[in-house]
Tab-separated table of C-alpha atoms in Angstrom:
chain	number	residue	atom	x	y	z
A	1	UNK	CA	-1.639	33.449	8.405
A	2	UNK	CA	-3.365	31.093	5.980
A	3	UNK	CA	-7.112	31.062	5.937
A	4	UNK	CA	-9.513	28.355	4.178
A	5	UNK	CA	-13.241	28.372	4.568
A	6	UNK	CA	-13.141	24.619	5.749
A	7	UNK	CA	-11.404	23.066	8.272
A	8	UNK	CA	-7.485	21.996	6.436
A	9	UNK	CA	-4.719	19.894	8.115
A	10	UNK	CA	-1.032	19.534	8.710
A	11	UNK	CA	0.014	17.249	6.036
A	12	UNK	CA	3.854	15.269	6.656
A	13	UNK	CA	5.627	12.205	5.128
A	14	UNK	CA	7.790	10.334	7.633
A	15	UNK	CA	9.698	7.864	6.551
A	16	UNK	CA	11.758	4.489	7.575
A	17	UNK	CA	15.100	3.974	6.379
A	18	UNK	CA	16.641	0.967	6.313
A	19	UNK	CA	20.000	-0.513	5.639
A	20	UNK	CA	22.476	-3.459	6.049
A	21	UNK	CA	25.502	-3.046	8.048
A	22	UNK	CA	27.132	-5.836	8.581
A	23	UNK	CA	24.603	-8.514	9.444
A	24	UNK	CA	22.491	-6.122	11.114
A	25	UNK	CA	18.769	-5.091	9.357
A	26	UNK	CA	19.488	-0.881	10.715
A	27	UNK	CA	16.903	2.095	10.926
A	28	UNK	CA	17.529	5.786	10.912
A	29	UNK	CA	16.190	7.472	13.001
A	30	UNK	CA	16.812	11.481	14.408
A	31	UNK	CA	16.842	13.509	17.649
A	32	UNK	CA	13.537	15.835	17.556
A	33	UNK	CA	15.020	18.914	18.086
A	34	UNK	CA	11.807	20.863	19.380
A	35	UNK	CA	8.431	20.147	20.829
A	36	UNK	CA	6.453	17.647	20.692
A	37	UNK	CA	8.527	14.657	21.543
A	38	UNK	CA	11.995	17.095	22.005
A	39	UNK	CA	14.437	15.101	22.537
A	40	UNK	CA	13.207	11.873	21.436
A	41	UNK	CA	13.925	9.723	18.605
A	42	UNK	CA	11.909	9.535	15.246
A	43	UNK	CA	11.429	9.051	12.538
A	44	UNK	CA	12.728	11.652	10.175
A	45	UNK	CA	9.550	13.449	8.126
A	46	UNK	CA	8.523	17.112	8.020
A	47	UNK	CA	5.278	19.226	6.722
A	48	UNK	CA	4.081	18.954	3.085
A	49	UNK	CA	5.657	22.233	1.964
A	50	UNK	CA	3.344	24.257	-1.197
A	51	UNK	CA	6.647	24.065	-3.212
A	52	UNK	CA	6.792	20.272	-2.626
A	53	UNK	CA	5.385	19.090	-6.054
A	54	UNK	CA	4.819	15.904	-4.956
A	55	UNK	CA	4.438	13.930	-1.611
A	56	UNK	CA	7.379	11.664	-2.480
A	57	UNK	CA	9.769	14.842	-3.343
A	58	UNK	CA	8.612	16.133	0.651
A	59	UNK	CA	9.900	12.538	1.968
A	60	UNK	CA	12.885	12.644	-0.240
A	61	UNK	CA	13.360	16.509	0.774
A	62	UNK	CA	13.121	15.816	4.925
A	63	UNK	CA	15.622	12.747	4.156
A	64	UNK	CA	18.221	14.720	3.122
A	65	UNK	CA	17.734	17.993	5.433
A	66	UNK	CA	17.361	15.707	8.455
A	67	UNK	CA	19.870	13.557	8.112
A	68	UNK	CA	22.320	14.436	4.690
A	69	UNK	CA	21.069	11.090	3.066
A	70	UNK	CA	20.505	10.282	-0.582
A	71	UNK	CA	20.696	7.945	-3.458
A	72	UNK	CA	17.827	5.636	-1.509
A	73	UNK	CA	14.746	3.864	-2.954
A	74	UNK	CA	11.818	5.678	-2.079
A	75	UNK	CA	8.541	4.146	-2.152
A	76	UNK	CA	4.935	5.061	-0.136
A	77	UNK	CA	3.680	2.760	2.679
A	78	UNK	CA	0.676	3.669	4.174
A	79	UNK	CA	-1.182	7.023	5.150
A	80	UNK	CA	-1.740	7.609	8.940
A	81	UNK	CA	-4.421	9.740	10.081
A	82	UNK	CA	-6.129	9.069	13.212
A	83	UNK	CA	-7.400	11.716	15.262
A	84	UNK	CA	-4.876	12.054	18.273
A	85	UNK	CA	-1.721	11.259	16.635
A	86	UNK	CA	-0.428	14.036	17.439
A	87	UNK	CA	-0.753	16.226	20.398
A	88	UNK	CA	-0.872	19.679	18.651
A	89	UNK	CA	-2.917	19.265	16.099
A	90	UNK	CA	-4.557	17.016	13.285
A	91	UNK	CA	-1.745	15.851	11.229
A	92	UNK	CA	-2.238	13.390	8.811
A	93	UNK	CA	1.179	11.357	8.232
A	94	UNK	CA	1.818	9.822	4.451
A	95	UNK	CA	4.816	7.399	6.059
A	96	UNK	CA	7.370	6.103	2.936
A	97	UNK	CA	9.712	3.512	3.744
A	98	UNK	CA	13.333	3.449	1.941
A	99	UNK	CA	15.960	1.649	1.322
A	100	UNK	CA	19.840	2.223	0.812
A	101	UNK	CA	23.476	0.519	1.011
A	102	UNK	CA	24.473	1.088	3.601
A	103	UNK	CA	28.782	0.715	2.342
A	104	UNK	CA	29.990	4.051	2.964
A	105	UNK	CA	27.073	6.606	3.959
A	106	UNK	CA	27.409	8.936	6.471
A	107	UNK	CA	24.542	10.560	8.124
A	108	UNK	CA	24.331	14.357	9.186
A	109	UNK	CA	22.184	15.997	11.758
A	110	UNK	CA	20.836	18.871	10.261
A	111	UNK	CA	17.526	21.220	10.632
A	112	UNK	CA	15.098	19.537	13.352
A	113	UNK	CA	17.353	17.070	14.298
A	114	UNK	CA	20.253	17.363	16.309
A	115	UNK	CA	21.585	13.901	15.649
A	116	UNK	CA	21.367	11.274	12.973
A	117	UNK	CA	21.972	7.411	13.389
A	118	UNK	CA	21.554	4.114	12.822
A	119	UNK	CA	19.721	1.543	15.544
A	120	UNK	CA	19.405	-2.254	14.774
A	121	UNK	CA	15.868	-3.168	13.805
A	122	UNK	CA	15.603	-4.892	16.616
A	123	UNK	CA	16.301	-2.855	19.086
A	124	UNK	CA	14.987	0.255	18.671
A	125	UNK	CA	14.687	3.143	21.664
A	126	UNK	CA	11.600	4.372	22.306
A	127	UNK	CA	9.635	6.465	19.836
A	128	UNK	CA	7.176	9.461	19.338
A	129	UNK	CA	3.871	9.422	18.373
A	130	UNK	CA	2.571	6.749	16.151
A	131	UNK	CA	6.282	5.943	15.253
A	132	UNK	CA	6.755	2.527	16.283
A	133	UNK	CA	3.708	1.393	14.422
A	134	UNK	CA	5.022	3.157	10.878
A	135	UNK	CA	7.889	0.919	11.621
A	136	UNK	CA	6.457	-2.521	12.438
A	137	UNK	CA	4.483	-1.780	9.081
A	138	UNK	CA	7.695	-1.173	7.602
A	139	UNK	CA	9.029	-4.301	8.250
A	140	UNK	CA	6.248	-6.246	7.227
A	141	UNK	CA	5.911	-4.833	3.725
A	142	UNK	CA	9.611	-5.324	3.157
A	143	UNK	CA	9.363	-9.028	4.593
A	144	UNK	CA	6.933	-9.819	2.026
A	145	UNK	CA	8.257	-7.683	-0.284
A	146	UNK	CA	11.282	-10.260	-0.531
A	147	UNK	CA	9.529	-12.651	-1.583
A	148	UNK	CA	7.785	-11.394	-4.890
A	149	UNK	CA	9.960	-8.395	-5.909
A	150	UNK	CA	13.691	-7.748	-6.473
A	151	UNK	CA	13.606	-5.065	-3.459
A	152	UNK	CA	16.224	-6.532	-1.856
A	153	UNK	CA	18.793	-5.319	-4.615
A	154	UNK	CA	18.099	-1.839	-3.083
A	155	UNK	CA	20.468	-2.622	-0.171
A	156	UNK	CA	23.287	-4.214	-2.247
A	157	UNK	CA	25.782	-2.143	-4.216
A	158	UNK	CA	25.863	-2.565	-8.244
A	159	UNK	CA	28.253	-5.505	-7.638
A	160	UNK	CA	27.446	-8.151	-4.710
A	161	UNK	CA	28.189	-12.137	-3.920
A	162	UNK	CA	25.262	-13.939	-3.747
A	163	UNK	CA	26.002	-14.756	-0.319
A	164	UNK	CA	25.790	-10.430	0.160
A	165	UNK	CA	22.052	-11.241	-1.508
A	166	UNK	CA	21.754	-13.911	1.482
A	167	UNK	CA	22.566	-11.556	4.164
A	168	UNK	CA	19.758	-9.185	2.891
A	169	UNK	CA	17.566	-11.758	2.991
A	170	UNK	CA	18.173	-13.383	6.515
A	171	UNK	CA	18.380	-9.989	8.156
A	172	UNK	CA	15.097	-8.728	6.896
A	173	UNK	CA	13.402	-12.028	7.290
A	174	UNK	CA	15.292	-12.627	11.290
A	175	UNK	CA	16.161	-16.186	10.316
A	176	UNK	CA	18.855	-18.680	8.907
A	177	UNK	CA	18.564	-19.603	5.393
A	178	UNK	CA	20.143	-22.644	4.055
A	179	UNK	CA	22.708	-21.649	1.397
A	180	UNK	CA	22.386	-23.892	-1.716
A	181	UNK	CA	18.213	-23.398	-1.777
A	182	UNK	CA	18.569	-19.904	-1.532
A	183	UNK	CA	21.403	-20.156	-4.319
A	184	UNK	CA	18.729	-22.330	-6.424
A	185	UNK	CA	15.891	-19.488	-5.632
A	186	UNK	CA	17.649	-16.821	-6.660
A	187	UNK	CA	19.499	-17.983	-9.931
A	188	UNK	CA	16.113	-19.973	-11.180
A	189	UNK	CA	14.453	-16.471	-10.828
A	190	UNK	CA	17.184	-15.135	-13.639
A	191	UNK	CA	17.324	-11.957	-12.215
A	192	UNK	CA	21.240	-11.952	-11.577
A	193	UNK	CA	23.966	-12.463	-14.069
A	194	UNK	CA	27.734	-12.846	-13.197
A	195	UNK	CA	30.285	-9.726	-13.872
A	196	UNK	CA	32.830	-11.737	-14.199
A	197	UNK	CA	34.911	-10.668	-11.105
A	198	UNK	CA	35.905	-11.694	-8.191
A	199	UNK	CA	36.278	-10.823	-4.985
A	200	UNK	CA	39.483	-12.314	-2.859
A	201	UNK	CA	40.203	-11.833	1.176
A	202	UNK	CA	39.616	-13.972	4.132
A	203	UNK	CA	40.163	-17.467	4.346
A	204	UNK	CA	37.363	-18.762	2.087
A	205	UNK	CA	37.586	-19.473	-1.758
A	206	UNK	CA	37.457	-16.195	-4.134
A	207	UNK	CA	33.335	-15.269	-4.247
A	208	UNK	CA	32.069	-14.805	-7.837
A	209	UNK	CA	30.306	-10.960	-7.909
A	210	UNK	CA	27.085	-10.313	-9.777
A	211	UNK	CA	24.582	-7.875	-11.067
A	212	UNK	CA	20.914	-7.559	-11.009
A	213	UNK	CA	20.266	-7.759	-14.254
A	214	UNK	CA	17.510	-4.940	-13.660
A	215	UNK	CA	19.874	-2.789	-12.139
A	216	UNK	CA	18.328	-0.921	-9.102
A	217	UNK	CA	14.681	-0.586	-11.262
A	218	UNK	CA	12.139	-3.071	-9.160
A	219	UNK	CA	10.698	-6.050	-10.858
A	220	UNK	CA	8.135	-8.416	-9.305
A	221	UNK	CA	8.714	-11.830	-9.986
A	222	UNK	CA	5.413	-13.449	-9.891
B	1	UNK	CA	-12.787	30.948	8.125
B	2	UNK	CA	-10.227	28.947	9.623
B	3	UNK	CA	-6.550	30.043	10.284
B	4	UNK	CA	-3.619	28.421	10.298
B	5	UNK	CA	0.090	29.356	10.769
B	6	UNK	CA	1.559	27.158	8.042
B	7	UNK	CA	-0.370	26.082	5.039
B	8	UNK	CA	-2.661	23.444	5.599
B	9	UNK	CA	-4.428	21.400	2.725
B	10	UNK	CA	-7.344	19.870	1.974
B	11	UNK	CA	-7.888	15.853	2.792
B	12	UNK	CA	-9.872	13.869	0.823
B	13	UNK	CA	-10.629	10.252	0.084
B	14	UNK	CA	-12.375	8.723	-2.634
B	15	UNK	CA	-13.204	4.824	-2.652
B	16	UNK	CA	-13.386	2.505	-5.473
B	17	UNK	CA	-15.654	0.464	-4.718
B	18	UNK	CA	-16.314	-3.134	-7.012
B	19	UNK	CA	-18.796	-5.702	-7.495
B	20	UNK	CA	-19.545	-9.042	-9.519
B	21	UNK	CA	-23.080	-8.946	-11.495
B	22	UNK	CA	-23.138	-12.059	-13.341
B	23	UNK	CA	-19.637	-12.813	-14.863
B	24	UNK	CA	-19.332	-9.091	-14.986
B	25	UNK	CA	-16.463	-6.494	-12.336
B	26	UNK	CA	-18.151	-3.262	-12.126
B	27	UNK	CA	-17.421	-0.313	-10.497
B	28	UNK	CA	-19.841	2.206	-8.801
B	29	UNK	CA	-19.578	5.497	-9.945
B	30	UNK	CA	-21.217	8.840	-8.544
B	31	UNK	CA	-22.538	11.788	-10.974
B	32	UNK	CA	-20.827	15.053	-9.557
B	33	UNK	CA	-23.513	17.322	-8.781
B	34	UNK	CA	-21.190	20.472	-8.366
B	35	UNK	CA	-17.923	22.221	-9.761
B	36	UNK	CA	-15.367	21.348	-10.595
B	37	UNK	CA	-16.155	18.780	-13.272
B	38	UNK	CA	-19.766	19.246	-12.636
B	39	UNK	CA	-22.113	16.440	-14.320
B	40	UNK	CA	-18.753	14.139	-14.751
B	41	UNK	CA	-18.575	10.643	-13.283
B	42	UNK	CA	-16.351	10.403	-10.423
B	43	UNK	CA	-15.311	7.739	-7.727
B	44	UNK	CA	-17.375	8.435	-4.435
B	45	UNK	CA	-15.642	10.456	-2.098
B	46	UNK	CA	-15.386	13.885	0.033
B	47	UNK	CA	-13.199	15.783	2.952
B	48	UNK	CA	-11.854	14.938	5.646
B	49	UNK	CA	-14.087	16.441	8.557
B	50	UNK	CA	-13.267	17.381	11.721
B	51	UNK	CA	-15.506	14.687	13.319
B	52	UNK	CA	-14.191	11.437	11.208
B	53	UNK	CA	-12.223	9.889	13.425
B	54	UNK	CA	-10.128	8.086	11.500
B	55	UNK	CA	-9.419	8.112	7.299
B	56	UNK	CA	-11.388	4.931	7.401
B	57	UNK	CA	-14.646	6.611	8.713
B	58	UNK	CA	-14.446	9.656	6.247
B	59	UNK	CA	-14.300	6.875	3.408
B	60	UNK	CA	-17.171	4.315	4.783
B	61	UNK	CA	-19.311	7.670	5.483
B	62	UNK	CA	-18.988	9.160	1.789
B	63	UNK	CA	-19.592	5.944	-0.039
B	64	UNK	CA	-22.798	5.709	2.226
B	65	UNK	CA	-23.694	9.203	1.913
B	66	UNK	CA	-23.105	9.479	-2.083
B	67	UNK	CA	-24.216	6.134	-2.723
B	68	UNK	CA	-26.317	4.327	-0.055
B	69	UNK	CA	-23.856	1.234	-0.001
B	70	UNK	CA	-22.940	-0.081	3.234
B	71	UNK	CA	-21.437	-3.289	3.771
B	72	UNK	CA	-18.478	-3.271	2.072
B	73	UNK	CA	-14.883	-4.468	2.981
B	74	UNK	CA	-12.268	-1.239	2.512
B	75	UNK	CA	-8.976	-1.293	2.702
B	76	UNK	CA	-6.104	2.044	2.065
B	77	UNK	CA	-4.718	1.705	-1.461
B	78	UNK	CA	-2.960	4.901	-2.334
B	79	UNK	CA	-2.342	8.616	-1.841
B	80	UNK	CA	-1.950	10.814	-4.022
B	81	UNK	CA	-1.205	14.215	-3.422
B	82	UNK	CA	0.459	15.961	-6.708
B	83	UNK	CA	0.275	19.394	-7.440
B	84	UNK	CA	-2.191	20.228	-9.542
B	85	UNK	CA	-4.432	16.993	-9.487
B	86	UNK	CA	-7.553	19.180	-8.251
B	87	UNK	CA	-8.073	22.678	-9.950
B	88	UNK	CA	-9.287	24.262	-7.036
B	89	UNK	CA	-6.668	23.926	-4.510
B	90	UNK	CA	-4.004	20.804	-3.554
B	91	UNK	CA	-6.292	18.570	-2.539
B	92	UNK	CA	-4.574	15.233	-1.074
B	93	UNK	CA	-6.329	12.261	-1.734
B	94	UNK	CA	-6.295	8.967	0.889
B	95	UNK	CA	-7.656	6.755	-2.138
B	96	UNK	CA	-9.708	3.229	-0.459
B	97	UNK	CA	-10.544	0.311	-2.462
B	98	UNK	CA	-13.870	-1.657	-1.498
B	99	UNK	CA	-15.528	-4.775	-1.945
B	100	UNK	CA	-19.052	-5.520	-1.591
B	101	UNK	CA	-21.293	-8.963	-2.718
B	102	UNK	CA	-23.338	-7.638	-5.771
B	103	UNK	CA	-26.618	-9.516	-4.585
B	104	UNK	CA	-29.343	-7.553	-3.612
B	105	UNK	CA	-27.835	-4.298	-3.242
B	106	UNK	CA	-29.535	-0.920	-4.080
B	107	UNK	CA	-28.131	2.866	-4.957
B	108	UNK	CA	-29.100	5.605	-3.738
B	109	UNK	CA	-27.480	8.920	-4.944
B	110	UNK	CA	-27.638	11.393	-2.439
B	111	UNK	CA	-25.801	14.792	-1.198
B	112	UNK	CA	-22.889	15.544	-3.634
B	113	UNK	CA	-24.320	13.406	-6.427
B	114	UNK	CA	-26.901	13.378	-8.633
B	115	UNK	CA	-26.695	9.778	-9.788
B	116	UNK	CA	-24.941	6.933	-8.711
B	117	UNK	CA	-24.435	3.513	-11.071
B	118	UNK	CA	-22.390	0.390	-12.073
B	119	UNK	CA	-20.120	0.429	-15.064
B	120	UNK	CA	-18.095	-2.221	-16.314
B	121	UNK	CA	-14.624	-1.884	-15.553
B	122	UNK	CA	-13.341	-2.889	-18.354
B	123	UNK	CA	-15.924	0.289	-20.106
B	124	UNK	CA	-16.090	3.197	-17.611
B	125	UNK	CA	-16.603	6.767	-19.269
B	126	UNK	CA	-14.562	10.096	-18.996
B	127	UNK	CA	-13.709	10.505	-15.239
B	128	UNK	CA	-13.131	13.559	-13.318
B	129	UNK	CA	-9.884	14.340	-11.548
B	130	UNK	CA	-7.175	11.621	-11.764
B	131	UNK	CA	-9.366	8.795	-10.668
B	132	UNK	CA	-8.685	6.705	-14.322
B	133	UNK	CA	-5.402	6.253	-12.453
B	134	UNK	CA	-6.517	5.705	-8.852
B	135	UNK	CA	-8.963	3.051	-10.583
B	136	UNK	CA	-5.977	1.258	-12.718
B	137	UNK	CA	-3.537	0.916	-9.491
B	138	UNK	CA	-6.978	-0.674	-7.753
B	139	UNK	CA	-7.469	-3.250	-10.377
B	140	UNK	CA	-3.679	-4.169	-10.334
B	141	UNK	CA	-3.492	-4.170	-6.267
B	142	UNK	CA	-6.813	-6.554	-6.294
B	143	UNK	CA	-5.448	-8.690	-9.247
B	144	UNK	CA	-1.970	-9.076	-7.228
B	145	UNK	CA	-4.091	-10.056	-3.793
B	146	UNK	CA	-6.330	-12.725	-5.214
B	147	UNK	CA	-3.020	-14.599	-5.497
B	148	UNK	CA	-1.533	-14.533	-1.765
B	149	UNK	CA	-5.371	-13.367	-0.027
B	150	UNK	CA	-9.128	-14.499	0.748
B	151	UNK	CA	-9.864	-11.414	-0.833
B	152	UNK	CA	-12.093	-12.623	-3.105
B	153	UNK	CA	-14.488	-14.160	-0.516
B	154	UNK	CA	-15.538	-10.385	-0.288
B	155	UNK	CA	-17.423	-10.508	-3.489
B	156	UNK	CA	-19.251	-13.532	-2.171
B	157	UNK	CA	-22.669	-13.890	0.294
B	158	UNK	CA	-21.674	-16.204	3.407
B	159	UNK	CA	-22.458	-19.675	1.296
B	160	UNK	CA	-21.485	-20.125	-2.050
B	161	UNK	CA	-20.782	-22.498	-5.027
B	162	UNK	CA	-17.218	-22.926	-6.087
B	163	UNK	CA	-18.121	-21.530	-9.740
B	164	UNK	CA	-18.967	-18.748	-7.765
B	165	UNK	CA	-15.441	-18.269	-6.239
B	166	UNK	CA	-13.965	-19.184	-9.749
B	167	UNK	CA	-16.144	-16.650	-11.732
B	168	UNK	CA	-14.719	-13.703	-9.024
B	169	UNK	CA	-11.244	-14.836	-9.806
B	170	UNK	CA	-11.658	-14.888	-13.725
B	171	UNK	CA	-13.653	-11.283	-13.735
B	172	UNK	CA	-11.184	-10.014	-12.026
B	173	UNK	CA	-8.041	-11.449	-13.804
B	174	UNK	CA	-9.825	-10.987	-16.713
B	175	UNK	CA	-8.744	-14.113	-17.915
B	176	UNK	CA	-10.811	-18.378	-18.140
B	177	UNK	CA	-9.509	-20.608	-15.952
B	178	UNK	CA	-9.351	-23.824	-16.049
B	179	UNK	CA	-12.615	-25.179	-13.768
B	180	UNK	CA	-9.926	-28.357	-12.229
B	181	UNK	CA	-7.170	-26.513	-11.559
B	182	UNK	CA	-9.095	-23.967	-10.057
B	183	UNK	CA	-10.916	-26.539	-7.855
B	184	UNK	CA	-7.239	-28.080	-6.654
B	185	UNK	CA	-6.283	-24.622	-5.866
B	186	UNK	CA	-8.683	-23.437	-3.899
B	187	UNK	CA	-9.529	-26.963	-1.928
B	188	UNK	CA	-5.691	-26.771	-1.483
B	189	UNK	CA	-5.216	-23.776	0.259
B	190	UNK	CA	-7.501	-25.295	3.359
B	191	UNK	CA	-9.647	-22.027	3.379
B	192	UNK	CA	-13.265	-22.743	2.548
B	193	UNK	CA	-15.218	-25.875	4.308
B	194	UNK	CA	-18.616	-27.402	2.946
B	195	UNK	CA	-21.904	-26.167	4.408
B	196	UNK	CA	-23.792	-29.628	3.414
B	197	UNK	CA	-26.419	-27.466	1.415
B	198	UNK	CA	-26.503	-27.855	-2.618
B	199	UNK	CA	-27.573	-25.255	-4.928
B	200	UNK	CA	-30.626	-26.735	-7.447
B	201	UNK	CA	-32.009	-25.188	-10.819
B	202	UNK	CA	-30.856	-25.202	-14.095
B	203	UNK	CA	-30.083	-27.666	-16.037
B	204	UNK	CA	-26.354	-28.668	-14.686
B	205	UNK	CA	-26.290	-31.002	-11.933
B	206	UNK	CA	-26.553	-29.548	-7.768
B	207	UNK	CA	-23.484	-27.342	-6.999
B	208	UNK	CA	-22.230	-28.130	-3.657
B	209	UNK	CA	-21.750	-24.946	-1.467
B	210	UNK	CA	-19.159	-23.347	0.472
B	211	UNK	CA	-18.685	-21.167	3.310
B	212	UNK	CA	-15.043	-19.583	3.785
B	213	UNK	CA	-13.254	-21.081	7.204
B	214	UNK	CA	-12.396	-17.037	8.361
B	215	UNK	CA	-15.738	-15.707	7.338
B	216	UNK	CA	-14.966	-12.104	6.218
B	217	UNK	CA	-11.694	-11.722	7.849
B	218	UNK	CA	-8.738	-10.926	4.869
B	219	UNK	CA	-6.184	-13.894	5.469
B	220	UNK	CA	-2.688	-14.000	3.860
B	221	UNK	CA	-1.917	-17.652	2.746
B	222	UNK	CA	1.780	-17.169	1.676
C-alpha cells in the first residue's frame, strides 16, 4: 500500500495516434482488456509509473506495450481532469496526440489490450470515458497545426511526392484542395527540396520525390 | 493518511497570471511563506483538492486565495510532470496562463504567501521550482495567440482606445509597431466596433473608443 498524508491521484497519459493509409486520416485505438470499459475501444494510455521519468516517456511507454508501435512524433495536448471521468476513481488524464507513417507498421495487442487497430477518423466506434472528446481535440490541434507548422511531414516517409504532402493535407483538413495552390503554398514556404528521384508506376507521368528540408524536427512557419 | 494501491502523486497547478501597467507586461508573483524554497518568489498555485471540481477551479481558487485577483481569463498551457521538478515528492503540475485588465486591481497576499506583487516580465527575480520555464513557454504561447486570437482584448476594460489595443500587442511582442499598420490590421479583422464615446485629456487630440464585437469570448480569426 502507498500512503500520503493528503489526498493523491491516479495520474495516466492517453494518447491519439494518427496515420495515413491510403487516403484515409486513421486512429489507433485498443480493446480494454479489463474493467472499466472491458471490452470497449480506447484510447491506448496507462498509469504514470514512479520509474516513468517523464510524462511523455509514460505515453511513449503505453504506445508501445499496448499496441508494439514506435518511431512516432510525440507531443502533449491537453490535461483532463474533471471529477467523474472515471468511474473508479479520480484520475487525472495528460492526453498526447502522435503521429506516424503509416507505410509498413504493424500493430500488436499486447498487455491491457487484447487487440490493436486502425479506424478511419471518421468513423470511429464508440468510446470509454472522456475518449471521444481527447479525440475531437486531437483533430483540431492537428487541423490548425497544418497550417503554421511542418507537422504534417510526421506522416510522410523521408522521401514523398508533393502530391503524398497533398493527401496529408486533405485528409486531416476533410476537404479537396486544388493542386497547383497547394503546390505554390508549399514550395514558397521553402521547406522541401527535391532528392532528385523519381518515382515511376501507374499511368501518370514519373512524380519528382522530395525531402523536408528539416527532416522530421518541427518548424513553425510563421 | 490516505492509502492507495498503486502510487498516486501529487496534482498541482500554478497560474501565470499577466497584466499591462502603462506600456509595461508584468507578472504577479506570490512570496512562498513555507518550505520548500521558503521566502522565494513563485507563480501562485497549490493542490489539487478533493472538492475542485475541475483543474480549472483548483487554479481560479489559488490565484484568489494567494493573491486576491479574481477576474481573470485562464486558459491550460502546460504540464509538467518530470522527476525531480519538486524536492519533496513528484509533484505534477497542470500549469494555467491568465489574463486580467491592470486597472484598478488590488493584491492581497493571503494563506500560502506572505506577499504578493507585479514584476516586469522582462525583470522577474530568482524563482522557485521550474516556473522560469513554465513562465517562458507562457510568454511564447501568448506571443503566438495575439496573431490568430482576440486574446489581447483580455488585457483591456470593456471600452477602449485603439493605442490601447496597440500598446497590449507591442508589450507583449516586445517589439514598436507601426501605429497605421496596426490600425489596418485590427479594423481589418472585423472584431472591434465603435462605442461613439471619445477619450479627452492630454494634449493629443480625442481618441475614439472601442468595444470588442465578442466581448470577452477568445475568438480564432484564422
Amino acid at each position: 500500500m502507498y500512503q500520503y498524508e493528503y489526498p493523491h491521484f491516479a495520474i495516466a497519459t492517453d494518447v491519439a495516434l494518427f496515420t495515413l493509409l491510403g487516403d484515409e486520416l486513421k486512429l489507433l485505438l485498443i480493446r480494454r482488456r479489463g474493467a472499466p470499459f472491458k471490452g470497449s475501444w480506447a484510447l491506448p494510455g496507462g498509469f504514470l509509473r514512479t520509474d516513468d521519468a517523464t510524462l511523455e516517456e509514460c505515453a511513449a511507454r503505453e504506445l508501445s506495450e499496448e499496441a508494439g508501435v514506435s518511431g512516432f512524433f510525440l507531443e502533449q495536448l491537453y490535461t483532463f481532469g474533471d471529477q467523474g471521468r472515471d468511474p473508479r476513481e479520480r484520475v487525472i488524464s495528460v492526453a498526447y496526440y502522435a503521429l506516424v507513417p503509416g507505410e509498413g507498421l504493424t500493430l500488436t495487442a499486447r498487455t491491457d489490450a487484447d487487440a490493436a487497430a486502425w479506424f478511419p477518423a471518421d468513423a470511429l466506434p464508440e468510446l470509454a470515458f472522456d475518449h471521444a472528446q481527447i479525440i475531437q481535440l486531437a483533430r483540431q490541434r492537428l487541423a490548425s497545426k497544418l497550417d503554421y507548422s511542418t507537422v504534417a511531414f510526421q506522416f510522410l516517409p523521408d522521401e514523398f511526392a508533393l502530391s503524398d504532402l497533398q493527401r496529408v493535407y486533405e485528409a486531416v483538413k476533410g476537404e479537396q484542395l486544388d493542386k497547383r495552390n497547394f503546390r505554390k503554398f508549399i514550395l514558397g514556404l521553402g521547406l522541401v527540396e527535391p532528392t532528385g528521384n523519381e518515382r515511376r508506376g501507374g499511368p501518370s507521368r514519373p512524380a519528382k520525390l522530395y525531402r523536408a528540408k528539416t527532416g522530421h524536427r518541427l518548424e513553425y512557419f510563421r
